[in-house]
GROMACS .gro file of C-alpha atoms in nm:
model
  254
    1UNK     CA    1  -4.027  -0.517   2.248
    2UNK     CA    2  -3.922  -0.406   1.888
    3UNK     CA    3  -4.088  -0.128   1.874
    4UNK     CA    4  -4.001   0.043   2.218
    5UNK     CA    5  -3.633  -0.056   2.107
    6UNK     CA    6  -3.694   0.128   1.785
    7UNK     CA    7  -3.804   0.438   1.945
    8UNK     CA    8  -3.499   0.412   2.173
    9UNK     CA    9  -3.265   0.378   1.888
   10UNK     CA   10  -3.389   0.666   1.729
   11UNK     CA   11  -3.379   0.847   2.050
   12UNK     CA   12  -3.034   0.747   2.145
   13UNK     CA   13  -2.819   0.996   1.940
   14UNK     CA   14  -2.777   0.788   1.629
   15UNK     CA   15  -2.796   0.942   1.341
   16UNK     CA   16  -2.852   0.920   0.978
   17UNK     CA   17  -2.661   1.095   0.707
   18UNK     CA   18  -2.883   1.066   0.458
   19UNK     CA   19  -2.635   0.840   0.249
   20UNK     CA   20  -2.760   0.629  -0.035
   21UNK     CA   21  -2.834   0.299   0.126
   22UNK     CA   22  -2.553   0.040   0.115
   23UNK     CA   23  -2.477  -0.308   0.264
   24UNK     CA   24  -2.232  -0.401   0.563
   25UNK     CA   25  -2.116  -0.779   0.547
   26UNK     CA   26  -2.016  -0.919   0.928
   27UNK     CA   27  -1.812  -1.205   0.983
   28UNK     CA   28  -1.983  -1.258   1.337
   29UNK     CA   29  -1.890  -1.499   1.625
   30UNK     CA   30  -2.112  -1.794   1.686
   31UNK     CA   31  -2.251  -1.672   1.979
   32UNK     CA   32  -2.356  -1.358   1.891
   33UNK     CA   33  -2.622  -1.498   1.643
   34UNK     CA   34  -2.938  -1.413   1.796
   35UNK     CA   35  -2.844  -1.067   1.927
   36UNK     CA   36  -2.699  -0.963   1.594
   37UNK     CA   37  -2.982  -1.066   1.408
   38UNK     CA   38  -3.218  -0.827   1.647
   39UNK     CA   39  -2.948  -0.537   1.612
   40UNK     CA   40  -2.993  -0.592   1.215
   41UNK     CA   41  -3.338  -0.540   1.204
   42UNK     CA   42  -3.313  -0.194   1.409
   43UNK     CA   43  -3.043  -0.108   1.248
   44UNK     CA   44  -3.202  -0.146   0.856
   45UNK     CA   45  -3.525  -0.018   0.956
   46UNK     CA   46  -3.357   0.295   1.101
   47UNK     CA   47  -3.051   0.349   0.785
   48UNK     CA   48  -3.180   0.190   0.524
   49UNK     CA   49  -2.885   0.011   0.485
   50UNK     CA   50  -2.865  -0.401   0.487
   51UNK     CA   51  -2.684  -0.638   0.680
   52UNK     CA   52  -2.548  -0.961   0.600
   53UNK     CA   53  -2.393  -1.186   0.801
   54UNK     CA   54  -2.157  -1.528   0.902
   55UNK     CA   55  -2.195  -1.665   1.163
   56UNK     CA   56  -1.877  -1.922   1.288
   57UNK     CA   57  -1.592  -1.979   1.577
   58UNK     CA   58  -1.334  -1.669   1.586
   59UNK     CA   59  -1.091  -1.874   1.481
   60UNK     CA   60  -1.199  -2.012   1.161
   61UNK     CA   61  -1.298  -1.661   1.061
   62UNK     CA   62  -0.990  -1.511   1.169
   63UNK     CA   63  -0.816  -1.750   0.918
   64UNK     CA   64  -1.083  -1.682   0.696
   65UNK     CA   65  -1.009  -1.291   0.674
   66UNK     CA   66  -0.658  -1.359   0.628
   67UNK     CA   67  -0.756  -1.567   0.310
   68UNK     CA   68  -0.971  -1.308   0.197
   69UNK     CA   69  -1.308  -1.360   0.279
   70UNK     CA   70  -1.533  -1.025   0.222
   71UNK     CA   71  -1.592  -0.907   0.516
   72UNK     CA   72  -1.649  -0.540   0.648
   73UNK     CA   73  -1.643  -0.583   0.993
   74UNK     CA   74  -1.522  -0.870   1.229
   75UNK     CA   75  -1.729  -0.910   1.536
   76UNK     CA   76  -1.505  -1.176   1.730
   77UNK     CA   77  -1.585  -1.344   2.035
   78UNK     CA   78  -1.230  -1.232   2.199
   79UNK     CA   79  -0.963  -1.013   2.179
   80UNK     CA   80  -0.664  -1.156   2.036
   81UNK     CA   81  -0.804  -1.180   1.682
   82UNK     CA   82  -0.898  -0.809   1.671
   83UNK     CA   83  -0.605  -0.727   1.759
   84UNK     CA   84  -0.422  -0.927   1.574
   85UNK     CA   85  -0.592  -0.788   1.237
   86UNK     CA   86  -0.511  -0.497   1.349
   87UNK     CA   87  -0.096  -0.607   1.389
   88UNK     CA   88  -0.118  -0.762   1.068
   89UNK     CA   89  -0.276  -0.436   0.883
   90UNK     CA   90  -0.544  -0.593   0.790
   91UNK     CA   91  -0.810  -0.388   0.952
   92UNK     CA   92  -0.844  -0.002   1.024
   93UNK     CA   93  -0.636   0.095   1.326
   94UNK     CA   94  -0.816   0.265   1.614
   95UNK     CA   95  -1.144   0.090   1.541
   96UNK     CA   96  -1.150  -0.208   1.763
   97UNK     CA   97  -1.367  -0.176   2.040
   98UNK     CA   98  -1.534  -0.400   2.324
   99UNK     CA   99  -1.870  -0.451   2.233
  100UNK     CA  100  -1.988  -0.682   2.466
  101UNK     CA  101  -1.881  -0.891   2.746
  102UNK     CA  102  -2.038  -1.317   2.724
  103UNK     CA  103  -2.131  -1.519   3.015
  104UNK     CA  104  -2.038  -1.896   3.044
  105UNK     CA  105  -2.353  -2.142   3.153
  106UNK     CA  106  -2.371  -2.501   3.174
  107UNK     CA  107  -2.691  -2.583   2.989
  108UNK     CA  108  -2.882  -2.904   2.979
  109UNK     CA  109  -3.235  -2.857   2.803
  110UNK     CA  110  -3.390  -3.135   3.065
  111UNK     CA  111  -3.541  -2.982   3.381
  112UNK     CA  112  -3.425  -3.074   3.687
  113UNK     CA  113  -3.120  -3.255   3.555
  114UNK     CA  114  -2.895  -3.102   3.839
  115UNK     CA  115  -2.916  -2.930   4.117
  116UNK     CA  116  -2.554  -2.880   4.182
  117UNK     CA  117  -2.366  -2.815   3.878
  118UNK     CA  118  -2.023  -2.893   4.087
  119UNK     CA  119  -2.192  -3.215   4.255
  120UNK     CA  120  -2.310  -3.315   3.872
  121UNK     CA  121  -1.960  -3.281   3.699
  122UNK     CA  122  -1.813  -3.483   3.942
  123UNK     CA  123  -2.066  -3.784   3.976
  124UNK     CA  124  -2.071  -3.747   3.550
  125UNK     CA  125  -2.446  -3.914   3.552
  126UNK     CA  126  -2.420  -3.825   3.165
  127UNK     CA  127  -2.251  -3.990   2.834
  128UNK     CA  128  -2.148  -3.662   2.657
  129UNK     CA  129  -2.082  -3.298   2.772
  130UNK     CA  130  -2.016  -3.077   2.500
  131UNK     CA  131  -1.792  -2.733   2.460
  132UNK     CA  132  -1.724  -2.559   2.204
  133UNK     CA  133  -1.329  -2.677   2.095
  134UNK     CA  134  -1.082  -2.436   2.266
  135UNK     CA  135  -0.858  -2.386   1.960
  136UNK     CA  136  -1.071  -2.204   1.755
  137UNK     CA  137  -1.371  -2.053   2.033
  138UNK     CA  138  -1.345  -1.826   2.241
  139UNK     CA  139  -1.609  -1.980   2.486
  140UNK     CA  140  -1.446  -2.308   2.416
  141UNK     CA  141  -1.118  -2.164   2.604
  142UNK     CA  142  -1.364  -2.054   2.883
  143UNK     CA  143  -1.499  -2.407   2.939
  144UNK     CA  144  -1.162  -2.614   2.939
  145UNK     CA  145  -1.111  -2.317   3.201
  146UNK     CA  146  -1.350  -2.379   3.413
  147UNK     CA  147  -1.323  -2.744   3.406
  148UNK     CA  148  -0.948  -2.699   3.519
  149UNK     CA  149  -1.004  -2.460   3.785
  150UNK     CA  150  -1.301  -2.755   3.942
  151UNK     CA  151  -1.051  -3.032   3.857
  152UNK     CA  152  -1.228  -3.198   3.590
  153UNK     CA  153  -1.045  -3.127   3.266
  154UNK     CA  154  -0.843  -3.429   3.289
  155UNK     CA  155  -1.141  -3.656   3.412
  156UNK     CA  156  -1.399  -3.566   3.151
  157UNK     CA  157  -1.220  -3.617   2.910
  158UNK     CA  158  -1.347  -3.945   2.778
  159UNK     CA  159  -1.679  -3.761   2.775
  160UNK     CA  160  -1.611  -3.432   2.608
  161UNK     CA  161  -1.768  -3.404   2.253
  162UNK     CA  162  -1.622  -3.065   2.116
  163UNK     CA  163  -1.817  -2.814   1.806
  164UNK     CA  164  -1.661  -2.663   1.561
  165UNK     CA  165  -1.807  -2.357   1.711
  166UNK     CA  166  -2.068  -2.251   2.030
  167UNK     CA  167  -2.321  -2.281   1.764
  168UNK     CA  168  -2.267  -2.688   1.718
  169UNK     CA  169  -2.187  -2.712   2.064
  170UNK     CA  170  -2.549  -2.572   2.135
  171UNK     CA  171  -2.708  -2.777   1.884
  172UNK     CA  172  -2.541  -3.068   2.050
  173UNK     CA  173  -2.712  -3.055   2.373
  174UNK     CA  174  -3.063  -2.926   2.174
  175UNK     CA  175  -3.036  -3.290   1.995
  176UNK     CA  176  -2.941  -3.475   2.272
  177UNK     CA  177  -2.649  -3.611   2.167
  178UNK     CA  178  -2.482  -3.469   2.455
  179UNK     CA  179  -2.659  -3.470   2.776
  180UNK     CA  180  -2.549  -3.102   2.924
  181UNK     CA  181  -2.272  -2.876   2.751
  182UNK     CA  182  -2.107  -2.541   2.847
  183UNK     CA  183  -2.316  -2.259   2.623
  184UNK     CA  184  -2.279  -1.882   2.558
  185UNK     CA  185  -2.555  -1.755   2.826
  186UNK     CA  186  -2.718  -1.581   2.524
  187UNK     CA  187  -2.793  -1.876   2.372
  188UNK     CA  188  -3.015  -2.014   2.697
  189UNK     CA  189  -3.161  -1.680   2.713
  190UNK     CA  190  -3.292  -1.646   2.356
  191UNK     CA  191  -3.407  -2.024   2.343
  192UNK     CA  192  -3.771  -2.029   2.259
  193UNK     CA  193  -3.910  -2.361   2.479
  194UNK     CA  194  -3.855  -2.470   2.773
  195UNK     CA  195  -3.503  -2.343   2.911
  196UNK     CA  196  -3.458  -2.682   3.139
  197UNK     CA  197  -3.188  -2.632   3.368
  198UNK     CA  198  -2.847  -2.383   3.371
  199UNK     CA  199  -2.619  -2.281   3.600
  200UNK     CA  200  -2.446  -1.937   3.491
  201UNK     CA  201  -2.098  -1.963   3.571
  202UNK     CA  202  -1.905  -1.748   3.783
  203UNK     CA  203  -1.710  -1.517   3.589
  204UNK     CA  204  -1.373  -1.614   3.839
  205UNK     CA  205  -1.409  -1.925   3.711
  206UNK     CA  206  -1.248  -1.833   3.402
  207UNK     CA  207  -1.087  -1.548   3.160
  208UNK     CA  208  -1.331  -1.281   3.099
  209UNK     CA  209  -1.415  -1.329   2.737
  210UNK     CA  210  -1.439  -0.940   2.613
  211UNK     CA  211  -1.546  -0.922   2.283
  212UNK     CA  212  -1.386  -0.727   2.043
  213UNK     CA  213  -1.501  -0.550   1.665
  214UNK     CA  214  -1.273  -0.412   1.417
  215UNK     CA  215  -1.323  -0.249   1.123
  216UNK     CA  216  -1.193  -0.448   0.811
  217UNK     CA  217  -1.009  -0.280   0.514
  218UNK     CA  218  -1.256  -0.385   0.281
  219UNK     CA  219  -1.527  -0.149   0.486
  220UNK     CA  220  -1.297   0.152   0.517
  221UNK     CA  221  -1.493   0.325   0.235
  222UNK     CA  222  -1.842   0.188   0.334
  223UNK     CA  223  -2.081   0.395   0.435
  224UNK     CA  224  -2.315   0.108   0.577
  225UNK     CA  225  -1.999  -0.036   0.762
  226UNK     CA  226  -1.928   0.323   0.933
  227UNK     CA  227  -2.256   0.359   1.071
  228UNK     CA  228  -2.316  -0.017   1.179
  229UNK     CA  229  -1.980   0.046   1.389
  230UNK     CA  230  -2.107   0.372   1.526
  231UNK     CA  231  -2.447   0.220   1.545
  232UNK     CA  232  -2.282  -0.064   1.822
  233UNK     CA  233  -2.187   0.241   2.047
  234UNK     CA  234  -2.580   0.360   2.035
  235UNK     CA  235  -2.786   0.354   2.365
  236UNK     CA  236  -3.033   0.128   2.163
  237UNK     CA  237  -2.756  -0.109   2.027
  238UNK     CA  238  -2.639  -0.139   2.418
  239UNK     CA  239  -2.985  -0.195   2.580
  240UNK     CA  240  -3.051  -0.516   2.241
  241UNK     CA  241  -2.695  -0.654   2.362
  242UNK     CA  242  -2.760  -0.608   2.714
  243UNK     CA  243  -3.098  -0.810   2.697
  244UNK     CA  244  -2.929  -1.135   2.548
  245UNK     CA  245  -2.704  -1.146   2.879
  246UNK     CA  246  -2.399  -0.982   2.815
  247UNK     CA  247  -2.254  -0.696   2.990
  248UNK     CA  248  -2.130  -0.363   2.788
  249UNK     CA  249  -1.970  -0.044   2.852
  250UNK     CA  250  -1.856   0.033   3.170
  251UNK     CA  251  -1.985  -0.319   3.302
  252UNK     CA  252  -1.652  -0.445   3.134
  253UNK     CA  253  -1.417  -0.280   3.360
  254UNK     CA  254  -1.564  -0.503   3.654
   0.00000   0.00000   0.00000
């Protein structure tokens, strides 16, 4: 799989400047870690340049930025903290894009543990069922959404265990000390064993959660921070983000 993705991303109409190599430093939603770990390797072996990364909820890294953090880019996992970087001049205006589109799934890594993911919530044959806390992530939101539009939210509450970000709310259901949870789709794609049983929600079920990218000050002048953003638009960039689940480019005007 790498290398016919490298081939496409060379392929694709990205190209190299010849620059001396440099390093772009993301501050990258939670549930993008997977997929922008892949991108990073295509991306390096192609440039030359390096990638480092943070991985956390949009919010905290939001508030991060605004205290200074050392980022280049912010890859959020919504739109409202793009844009609001972009208000408060603290990233490049006309760089924010939509890079990808996430998907919502209730998750539990137990096979067979429903059949019915409506029948499920409502019977609540489980102790725990964790989201990601709707303050701070974006998917978060998206599951206190889709709880309220089935008439749960109130209910569940006694049973709701919230992360910090989708990240911890992941690892909550991996450990089992939460028996299901609602999970970034990505995340049940790129799980290595067994995926045990998901239901992908349907996107009217809640907001769509468009993720946005902006270019931070601090990477105005950084050559490894220009291409990575023009490296997102690629062909081989779309086809890595596409694979983890999420849709891209025209497939975010649906």
């Amino acid at each position: 799989m790498f290398r016919t993705l490298g081939l496409a991303l060379c392929l694709s109409g990205f190209t190299i400047t010849g620059a001396v190599a440099g390093e772009v430093s993301l501050g990258a939603a939670a549930n993008f870690t997977d997929t922008a770990r892949e991108l990073a390797q295509h991306f390096e072996a192609v440039t030359g340049h390096t990638v480092s990364a943070s991985f956390g909820s949009t919010g905290k890294l939001y508030a991060q930025i605004r205290n200074g953090a050392p980022f280049d880019v912010f890859m959020a996992a919504d739109v409202r903290r793009p844009a609001l970087i972009e208000q408060e001049q603290a990233g490049i205006s006309g760089t924010r894009f939509t890079y990808a589109r996430g998907k919502l799934a209730l998750w539990s890594p137990a096979a067979g543990a429903f059949e019915d993911a409506h029948s499920y919530l409502a019977s609540q044959p489980f102790a725990r069922l964790a989201i990601a806390n709707p303050k701070t992530a974006p998917y978060g939101l998206a599951a206190q959404q889709v709880l309220e539009h089935m008439g749960q939210w109130d209910v569940l509450q006694p049973k709701l265990v919230r992360g910090d970000s989708i990240a911890q709310t992941f690892q909550f259901v991996v450990s089992r000390n939460a028996q299901a949870g609602f999970v970034a789709l990505s995340q049940v794609r790129s799980w290595e064993d067994d995926k045990g049983t998901f239901w992908e929600v349907p996107q009217s079920y809640y907001h769509p959660i468009d993720q946005q990218v902006i270019l931070l000050n601090r990477g105005a002048g950084n050559e490894a921070a220009l291409a990575w953003m023009d490296f997102l638009k690629s062909d081989a960039a779309i086809a890595i983000i596409r694979s983890y689940g999420y849709d891209t480019g025209n497939d975010t005007t649906n």
